[in-house]
CSV table of C-alpha atoms (C1' of nucleotides) in Angstrom, one decimal:
chain,number,residue,atom,x,y,z
A,1,MET,CA,48.8,199.4,98.9
A,2,ILE,CA,47.5,198.8,95.3
A,3,THR,CA,45.1,201.3,93.9
A,4,ILE,CA,42.7,200.5,91.0
A,5,LEU,CA,41.0,203.5,89.6
A,6,GLY,CA,39.0,204.3,86.5
A,7,PRO,CA,35.8,205.9,85.2
A,8,THR,CA,32.4,204.3,85.7
A,9,ALA,CA,31.7,201.1,83.7
A,10,SER,CA,35.4,200.4,83.3
A,11,GLY,CA,35.3,197.2,85.3
A,12,LYS,CA,37.3,198.2,88.4
A,13,THR,CA,35.5,195.9,90.9
A,14,GLN,CA,36.0,192.7,88.9
A,15,LEU,CA,39.7,193.5,88.4
A,16,ALA,CA,40.2,194.4,92.0
A,17,VAL,CA,38.5,191.2,93.2
A,18,HIS,CA,40.7,189.0,91.0
A,19,LEU,CA,43.8,190.8,92.0
A,20,ALA,CA,42.8,190.4,95.7
A,21,ALA,CA,42.6,186.6,95.1
A,22,LYS,CA,46.2,186.6,94.0
A,23,CYS,CA,47.7,188.6,97.0
A,24,SER,CA,45.3,188.0,99.9
A,25,GLY,CA,43.9,191.4,99.3
A,26,GLU,CA,41.0,193.2,100.9
A,27,ILE,CA,39.2,195.9,99.0
A,28,ILE,CA,38.7,199.4,100.3
A,29,SER,CA,36.1,201.1,98.1
A,30,ALA,CA,36.5,204.7,97.1
A,31,ASP,CA,32.9,205.3,96.0
A,32,SER,CA,30.9,208.1,97.4
A,33,ARG,CA,27.6,206.4,96.7
A,34,GLN,CA,28.3,202.7,97.4
A,35,VAL,CA,28.6,203.6,101.1
A,36,TYR,CA,24.8,203.7,101.3
A,37,VAL,CA,22.7,200.7,102.1
A,38,GLY,CA,20.0,200.0,99.6
A,39,MET,CA,21.6,201.9,96.8
A,40,ASP,CA,22.8,199.0,94.8
A,41,LEU,CA,21.9,198.8,91.1
A,42,GLY,CA,22.2,202.5,90.7
A,43,THR,CA,25.7,202.5,92.1
A,44,GLY,CA,26.9,199.4,90.4
A,45,LYS,CA,27.3,197.7,93.8
A,46,ASP,CA,27.4,194.1,92.8
A,47,LEU,CA,28.2,192.3,96.0
A,48,LYS,CA,28.1,189.0,94.3
A,49,GLU,CA,31.2,190.0,92.4
A,50,TYR,CA,33.2,189.8,95.6
A,51,SER,CA,33.0,186.1,95.8
A,52,LEU,CA,35.2,184.0,93.5
A,53,ASN,CA,35.0,180.2,93.4
A,54,GLY,CA,33.2,180.3,96.7
A,55,LYS,CA,35.8,182.5,98.3
A,56,ASN,CA,34.7,185.9,99.5
A,57,THR,CA,37.0,188.9,99.2
A,58,PRO,CA,36.6,191.2,102.2
A,59,TYR,CA,35.4,194.7,101.3
A,60,HIS,CA,35.3,197.9,103.3
A,61,LEU,CA,33.4,201.2,103.1
A,62,ILE,CA,30.4,199.7,101.3
A,63,ASP,CA,27.0,199.7,102.9
A,64,ILE,CA,28.3,201.7,105.9
A,65,LYS,CA,25.6,204.4,106.0
A,66,GLN,CA,21.9,204.6,105.7
A,67,ALA,CA,20.6,206.2,102.4
A,68,GLY,CA,19.7,209.8,103.1
A,69,TYR,CA,22.8,210.4,105.2
A,70,GLU,CA,25.2,213.1,104.2
A,71,TYR,CA,28.6,211.3,104.1
A,72,ASN,CA,31.6,213.4,103.3
A,73,VAL,CA,35.4,213.4,102.5
A,74,PHE,CA,36.4,213.9,106.1
A,75,GLU,CA,34.5,210.9,107.3
A,76,PHE,CA,35.7,208.9,104.4
A,77,GLN,CA,39.3,209.7,105.1
A,78,GLN,CA,38.9,208.6,108.7
A,79,ASP,CA,37.0,205.4,107.8
A,80,PHE,CA,39.6,204.7,105.2
A,81,LEU,CA,42.4,204.8,107.8
A,82,LYS,CA,40.6,202.5,110.1
A,83,SER,CA,40.0,199.9,107.4
A,84,TYR,CA,43.6,200.3,106.1
A,85,GLN,CA,45.1,199.7,109.5
A,86,GLN,CA,42.9,196.8,110.2
A,87,ILE,CA,44.0,195.1,106.9
A,88,GLU,CA,47.6,195.9,107.6
A,89,SER,CA,47.4,194.3,111.0
A,90,LYS,CA,46.1,191.1,109.5
A,91,GLY,CA,49.0,191.2,107.0
A,92,ASN,CA,46.8,191.4,104.1
A,93,THR,CA,47.2,193.6,101.0
A,94,PRO,CA,44.9,196.7,100.9
A,95,ILE,CA,43.4,197.3,97.5
A,96,PHE,CA,42.0,200.8,97.2
A,97,CYS,CA,39.5,200.7,94.4
A,98,GLY,CA,37.0,203.3,93.1
A,99,GLY,CA,36.1,206.2,90.9
A,100,THR,CA,35.4,209.0,93.3
A,101,GLY,CA,38.3,211.3,92.6
A,102,LEU,CA,37.9,213.5,95.7
A,103,TYR,CA,38.1,210.4,97.9
A,104,LEU,CA,41.0,208.9,96.1
A,105,SER,CA,42.9,212.2,96.4
A,106,ALA,CA,42.0,212.7,100.1
A,107,VAL,CA,44.0,209.6,100.8
A,108,LEU,CA,46.7,209.6,98.1
A,109,ASN,CA,47.4,213.3,98.4
A,110,ARG,CA,47.0,213.2,102.2
A,111,TYR,CA,44.4,215.9,102.5
A,112,ASP,CA,44.7,217.9,105.7
A,113,LEU,CA,41.3,217.5,107.3
A,114,GLN,CA,40.4,217.5,111.0
A,115,GLU,CA,37.4,216.9,113.1
A,116,VAL,CA,35.4,220.0,113.5
A,117,PRO,CA,32.7,219.9,116.2
A,118,GLN,CA,29.4,221.7,115.8
A,119,ASN,CA,29.4,225.1,117.4
A,120,GLU,CA,25.9,225.9,118.4
A,121,LYS,CA,26.7,229.4,119.5
A,122,LEU,CA,28.4,230.3,116.3
A,123,ARG,CA,25.4,228.8,114.3
A,124,GLU,CA,23.1,230.9,116.4
A,125,ASP,CA,25.1,234.1,115.7
A,126,LEU,CA,25.4,233.4,112.0
A,127,LYS,CA,21.7,232.7,111.6
A,128,GLU,CA,20.9,236.4,111.9
A,129,LYS,CA,23.3,237.5,109.1
A,130,PRO,CA,22.4,237.7,105.5
A,131,SER,CA,23.9,235.2,103.1
A,132,GLU,CA,25.9,237.8,101.2
A,133,GLU,CA,27.7,238.7,104.4
A,134,LEU,CA,28.4,235.0,105.2
A,135,VAL,CA,29.8,234.5,101.7
A,136,GLU,CA,32.1,237.5,102.1
A,137,MET,CA,33.3,236.1,105.5
A,138,LEU,CA,34.0,232.7,103.9
A,139,LYS,CA,35.7,234.3,100.9
A,140,SER,CA,38.1,236.1,103.3
A,141,MET,CA,39.1,232.8,104.9
A,142,THR,CA,39.3,230.4,102.0
A,143,SER,CA,39.0,230.2,98.3
A,144,LEU,CA,35.6,229.3,97.0
A,145,HIS,CA,35.6,226.8,94.2
A,146,ASN,CA,32.0,225.8,93.8
A,147,GLN,CA,28.4,226.9,94.3
A,148,THR,CA,27.4,224.1,96.6
A,149,ASP,CA,29.3,225.8,99.3
A,150,ILE,CA,27.2,228.9,99.3
A,151,THR,CA,23.8,228.2,97.8
A,152,GLU,CA,22.5,226.4,100.8
A,153,ARG,CA,22.7,228.3,104.1
A,154,GLU,CA,23.2,225.2,106.1
A,155,ARG,CA,26.3,224.3,104.1
A,156,LEU,CA,27.5,227.9,104.0
A,157,ILE,CA,27.4,228.0,107.8
A,158,ARG,CA,29.1,224.7,108.1
A,159,ALA,CA,31.8,225.9,105.8
A,160,LEU,CA,32.4,228.9,108.1
A,161,GLU,CA,32.3,226.7,111.2
A,162,ILE,CA,35.1,224.6,109.7
A,163,GLN,CA,37.2,227.6,108.7
A,164,ILE,CA,36.8,229.4,112.0
A,165,TYR,CA,37.5,226.3,114.1
A,166,ARG,CA,40.6,225.4,112.1
A,167,LYS,CA,41.9,228.9,112.5
A,168,GLU,CA,41.5,228.7,116.3
A,169,ASN,CA,42.5,225.1,116.7
A,170,PRO,CA,45.5,224.3,114.5
A,171,HIS,CA,46.2,220.6,114.7
A,172,ASN,CA,49.4,218.7,114.0
A,173,LYS,CA,48.1,215.4,112.9
A,174,ILE,CA,49.3,214.5,109.5
A,175,PHE,CA,47.6,211.9,107.4
A,176,PRO,CA,50.1,209.0,106.9
A,177,GLU,CA,51.9,208.5,103.7
A,178,ILE,CA,50.9,205.2,102.2
A,179,LYS,CA,53.2,203.4,99.8
A,180,ASN,CA,51.0,202.9,96.8
A,181,THR,CA,51.1,201.6,93.3
A,182,CYS,CA,48.3,202.9,91.2
A,183,PHE,CA,46.7,201.3,88.1
A,184,GLY,CA,44.0,202.9,86.0
A,185,ILE,CA,41.7,201.3,83.5
A,186,LEU,CA,41.6,203.2,80.3
A,187,PHE,CA,38.9,203.0,77.6
A,188,GLU,CA,38.6,205.0,74.4
A,189,ARG,CA,35.8,207.5,75.1
A,190,ASN,CA,33.3,206.3,72.5
A,191,LEU,CA,33.7,202.7,73.7
A,192,LEU,CA,33.2,203.7,77.3
A,193,ARG,CA,30.1,205.5,76.3
A,194,GLU,CA,28.8,202.4,74.6
A,195,ARG,CA,29.5,200.4,77.7
A,196,ILE,CA,27.7,202.9,79.8
A,197,THR,CA,24.6,202.9,77.6
A,198,GLN,CA,24.5,199.1,77.6
A,199,ARG,CA,24.9,198.9,81.3
A,200,LEU,CA,22.1,201.4,81.8
A,201,SER,CA,19.7,199.3,79.9
A,202,GLN,CA,20.7,196.3,81.9
A,203,ARG,CA,20.3,198.1,85.2
A,204,LEU,CA,16.8,199.2,84.2
A,205,GLN,CA,15.9,195.6,83.3
A,206,ASP,CA,17.3,194.4,86.6
A,207,GLY,CA,15.0,196.6,88.5
A,208,MET,CA,16.6,200.0,89.1
A,209,ILE,CA,13.2,201.8,89.0
A,210,GLU,CA,11.9,199.5,91.7
A,211,GLU,CA,15.1,200.2,93.8
A,212,VAL,CA,14.4,203.9,93.7
A,213,GLU,CA,10.7,203.4,94.4
A,214,ASN,CA,11.8,201.3,97.4
A,215,LEU,CA,14.0,204.1,98.7
A,216,LEU,CA,11.2,206.6,98.4
A,217,SER,CA,8.8,204.3,100.2
A,218,GLN,CA,11.3,203.9,103.0
A,219,GLY,CA,10.8,207.6,103.6
A,220,ILE,CA,14.0,208.8,102.0
A,221,LYS,CA,13.3,212.4,100.8
A,222,SER,CA,13.2,212.9,97.1
A,223,GLU,CA,15.5,215.9,97.5
A,224,LYS,CA,18.2,213.6,98.8
A,225,LEU,CA,17.8,211.3,95.9
A,226,LEU,CA,17.9,214.2,93.5
A,227,PHE,CA,21.1,215.3,95.1
A,228,TYR,CA,22.7,211.9,94.9
A,229,GLY,CA,22.6,212.4,91.2
A,230,LEU,CA,22.6,210.3,88.1
A,231,GLU,CA,20.4,207.1,88.4
A,232,TYR,CA,18.8,208.4,91.6
A,233,LYS,CA,18.2,211.8,90.3
A,234,TYR,CA,16.7,210.9,86.9
A,235,VAL,CA,14.7,207.9,88.1
A,236,THR,CA,13.2,210.1,90.8
A,237,LEU,CA,12.3,212.7,88.2
A,238,PHE,CA,10.6,210.0,86.2
A,239,LEU,CA,8.7,208.6,89.2
A,240,GLN,CA,7.6,212.2,90.0
A,241,LYS,CA,6.3,212.3,86.4
A,242,GLU,CA,8.6,215.3,85.7
A,243,ILE,CA,10.0,213.5,82.7
A,244,SER,CA,9.0,210.6,80.5
A,245,TYR,CA,10.7,207.2,80.5
A,246,GLU,CA,12.3,208.0,77.2
A,247,GLN,CA,13.6,211.3,78.5
A,248,MET,CA,14.8,209.7,81.6
A,249,PHE,CA,16.9,207.2,79.6
A,250,THR,CA,18.3,209.8,77.3
A,251,LEU,CA,19.1,212.4,79.9
A,252,LEU,CA,20.5,209.9,82.4
A,253,ASN,CA,22.6,208.3,79.7
A,254,THR,CA,24.1,211.6,78.8
A,255,ALA,CA,24.6,212.5,82.4
A,256,ILE,CA,26.6,209.4,83.0
A,257,HIS,CA,28.7,210.0,79.9
A,258,GLN,CA,29.5,213.4,81.2
A,259,PHE,CA,30.3,212.1,84.6
A,260,ALA,CA,32.8,209.6,83.2
A,261,LYS,CA,34.4,212.5,81.4
A,262,ARG,CA,34.7,214.5,84.6
A,263,GLN,CA,36.2,211.5,86.3
A,264,MET,CA,38.9,211.3,83.6
A,265,THR,CA,39.6,215.0,84.1
A,266,TRP,CA,40.2,214.4,87.8
A,267,PHE,CA,42.5,211.5,87.1
A,268,ARG,CA,44.5,213.6,84.7
A,269,ARG,CA,44.8,216.2,87.3
A,270,MET,CA,46.1,213.7,89.8
A,271,GLU,CA,48.7,212.7,87.3
A,272,ARG,CA,49.7,216.3,86.8
A,273,GLN,CA,50.0,216.6,90.5
A,274,GLY,CA,52.5,213.9,90.5
A,275,LEU,CA,50.7,210.6,90.9
A,276,LYS,CA,52.0,207.9,88.7
A,277,ILE,CA,49.0,206.0,87.2
A,278,ASN,CA,49.9,202.9,85.3
A,279,TRP,CA,47.2,202.8,82.6
A,280,ILE,CA,45.8,199.4,81.5
A,281,GLU,CA,44.0,199.1,78.3
A,282,GLY,CA,40.4,198.3,79.1
A,283,THR,CA,39.8,196.1,76.1
A,284,LEU,CA,42.4,193.6,77.3
A,285,PRO,CA,40.8,190.4,78.6
A,286,LEU,CA,40.8,190.1,82.4
A,287,GLU,CA,43.8,187.7,82.4
A,288,GLY,CA,45.8,190.1,80.4
A,289,LYS,CA,45.2,192.9,82.7
A,290,LEU,CA,46.1,190.8,85.7
A,291,GLN,CA,49.2,189.6,84.1
A,292,GLN,CA,50.3,193.2,83.3
A,293,ILE,CA,49.6,194.2,86.9
A,294,MET,CA,51.5,191.3,88.4
A,295,LEU,CA,54.4,191.9,86.1
A,296,HIS,CA,54.5,195.5,87.2
A,297,LEU,CA,54.3,194.6,90.9
A,298,LYS,CA,57.0,192.1,90.7
A,299,GLN,CA,59.4,194.8,89.5
A,300,ASP,CA,58.3,196.9,92.3
A,301,HIS,CA,60.4,196.5,95.5
A,302,ASN,CA,57.3,197.1,97.7
A,303,PHE,CA,55.8,193.8,96.4
A,304,LYS,CA,58.8,191.5,96.4
A,305,SER,CA,56.7,188.8,98.2
A,306,LEU,CA,54.5,188.4,95.2
B,1,G,C1',-1.3,215.4,40.1
B,2,G,C1',-2.5,220.8,42.1
B,3,C,C1',-1.5,224.4,45.8
B,4,G,C1',1.3,225.8,50.2
B,5,U,C1',5.3,225.5,53.8
B,6,C,C1',10.1,224.0,54.9
B,7,G,C1',15.5,222.5,53.7
B,8,U,C1',21.1,227.0,58.1
B,9,A,C1',26.8,223.6,63.2
B,10,G,C1',26.2,216.3,65.1
B,11,C,C1',20.6,217.5,66.9
B,12,U,C1',16.5,221.3,67.6
B,13,C,C1',16.0,225.8,65.6
B,14,A,C1',16.9,231.5,65.2
B,15,G,C1',18.7,235.1,61.7
B,16,U,C1',20.6,238.0,57.6
B,17,U,C1',15.0,244.7,55.0
B,18,G,C1',21.3,241.4,49.8
B,19,G,C1',27.7,242.8,52.3
B,20,U,C1',29.2,234.6,53.5
B,21,A,C1',25.7,233.7,60.2
B,22,G,C1',24.1,232.5,66.0
B,23,A,C1',21.5,230.2,70.4
B,24,G,C1',20.1,225.8,73.3
B,25,C,C1',21.5,220.7,73.6
B,26,A,C1',25.3,217.2,72.4
B,27,G,C1',30.7,217.1,72.0
B,28,A,C1',35.8,218.9,73.8
B,29,G,C1',39.0,221.1,77.7
B,30,G,C1',39.3,222.7,82.7
B,31,A,C1',38.4,223.9,88.1
B,32,C,C1',37.1,221.6,92.5
B,33,U,C1',39.9,219.6,100.7
B,34,G,C1',33.7,218.8,104.7
B,35,A,C1',26.7,216.2,100.2
B,36,A,C1',31.8,215.4,94.9
B,37,A,C1',27.4,210.6,90.8
B,38,A,C1',27.4,217.2,93.5
B,39,U,C1',28.7,222.2,91.8
B,40,C,C1',31.0,225.5,88.5
B,41,C,C1',34.1,227.8,84.3
B,42,U,C1',35.8,228.0,79.1
B,43,U,C1',34.9,226.5,74.1
B,44,G,C1',30.6,227.3,67.9
B,45,U,C1',33.8,228.2,60.0
B,46,G,C1',29.1,225.6,58.9
B,47,U,C1',29.7,223.8,50.3
B,48,C,C1',23.3,228.6,55.0
B,49,A,C1',20.0,221.4,49.9
B,50,C,C1',21.6,221.6,44.6
B,51,U,C1',21.8,224.3,39.6
B,52,G,C1',21.2,228.6,37.1
B,53,G,C1',19.6,233.9,36.9
B,54,U,C1',19.4,239.2,38.7
B,55,U,C1',23.3,242.1,41.2
B,56,C,C1',29.6,245.2,42.2
B,57,G,C1',28.1,241.3,45.7
B,58,A,C1',23.1,236.1,47.1
B,59,U,C1',22.7,231.9,52.4
B,60,U,C1',19.1,236.1,51.9
B,61,C,C1',15.5,238.1,45.7
B,62,C,C1',13.8,235.1,41.1
B,63,A,C1',13.4,230.3,38.3
B,64,G,C1',14.2,225.3,38.0
B,65,U,C1',15.8,220.5,40.4
B,66,C,C1',15.9,217.2,44.5
B,67,G,C1',14.2,216.0,49.5
B,68,A,C1',10.7,216.6,53.7
B,69,U,C1',5.9,217.9,55.2
B,70,G,C1',0.7,219.8,55.1
B,71,C,C1',-3.9,220.6,52.6
B,72,C,C1',-6.8,219.5,48.2
B,73,A,C1',-7.9,216.0,44.4
RNA sequence: GGCGUCGUAGCUCAGUUGGUAGAGCAGAGGACUGAAAAUCCUUGUGUCACUGGUUCGAUUCCAGUCGAUGCCA
């Protein structure tokens, strides 16, 4: 498998599609927001980009859930495997492409996740208990690393449900090891910020406000959109008249810059954990990037056929 | 032109009854295996506009200069 990762606005999709054309590739997206139907401009889901000279590059894990749904890493890991096996069986090259660090890691670091069914009785029992007690219970079973686990009762209970189930039902399925060569697109921070700002203006011109209005009019709860973050959060706040257009632009722009930074933090962490990322300078023209990748792959015994 | 107010970290500002200063935002680094575009943690030395004066000592008081702003003419 070939992995293409990078922060937002680094041009991953374009590179992946062109690469796919060279090696009968199919793209598996690693993007936690492009899975949703109707969330297009705000997620940078440009489906037109997948067709090159009239040829369509198959893509997976895009538009697979309705907006408003709460997709998660476990489902992603499962869905990834299905797509991966399907591509393998056709003899095509899987190209894993995206910027959601957690999803990339779930596959590349072979996270141990298992299906945990809902336990109505447990939920009923836990309903009575105060949140503090539930937090203590959870703490005794696993390390907490963020607030989203415990601020909402529903999620807190789900977290406990998972821990309890796993304790009682150890499984022996291991996520398969996938031979993988990883490339990352690298931009100097200031340049990336400029690209993000420019792209944001473009998205607004292209109708991003209307896209969010549309989602709201379809009955998708504003709380969901606020949680989806970035474009969906700030445009919703604007539509709710919580912030002005100017504020929306400034705050959103900054939020995307910060997001890109967090993505880079995650990628560096993946490297520290042992993943070899072959960084490609983002300012190189597309052809140069492809050349660099092909050269690297030819030296790689996994890709002799290229 | 006269009178007043202001000029402090990249930005918005606080403060020092005279002993060289601190918040928010931005920025930087990091954590993160079940909503991850989420969530959370760490991180603040800057000719306190400039030039003089008073003082043991001034960013703080005084005078002047420059800049901003308000009112009056």
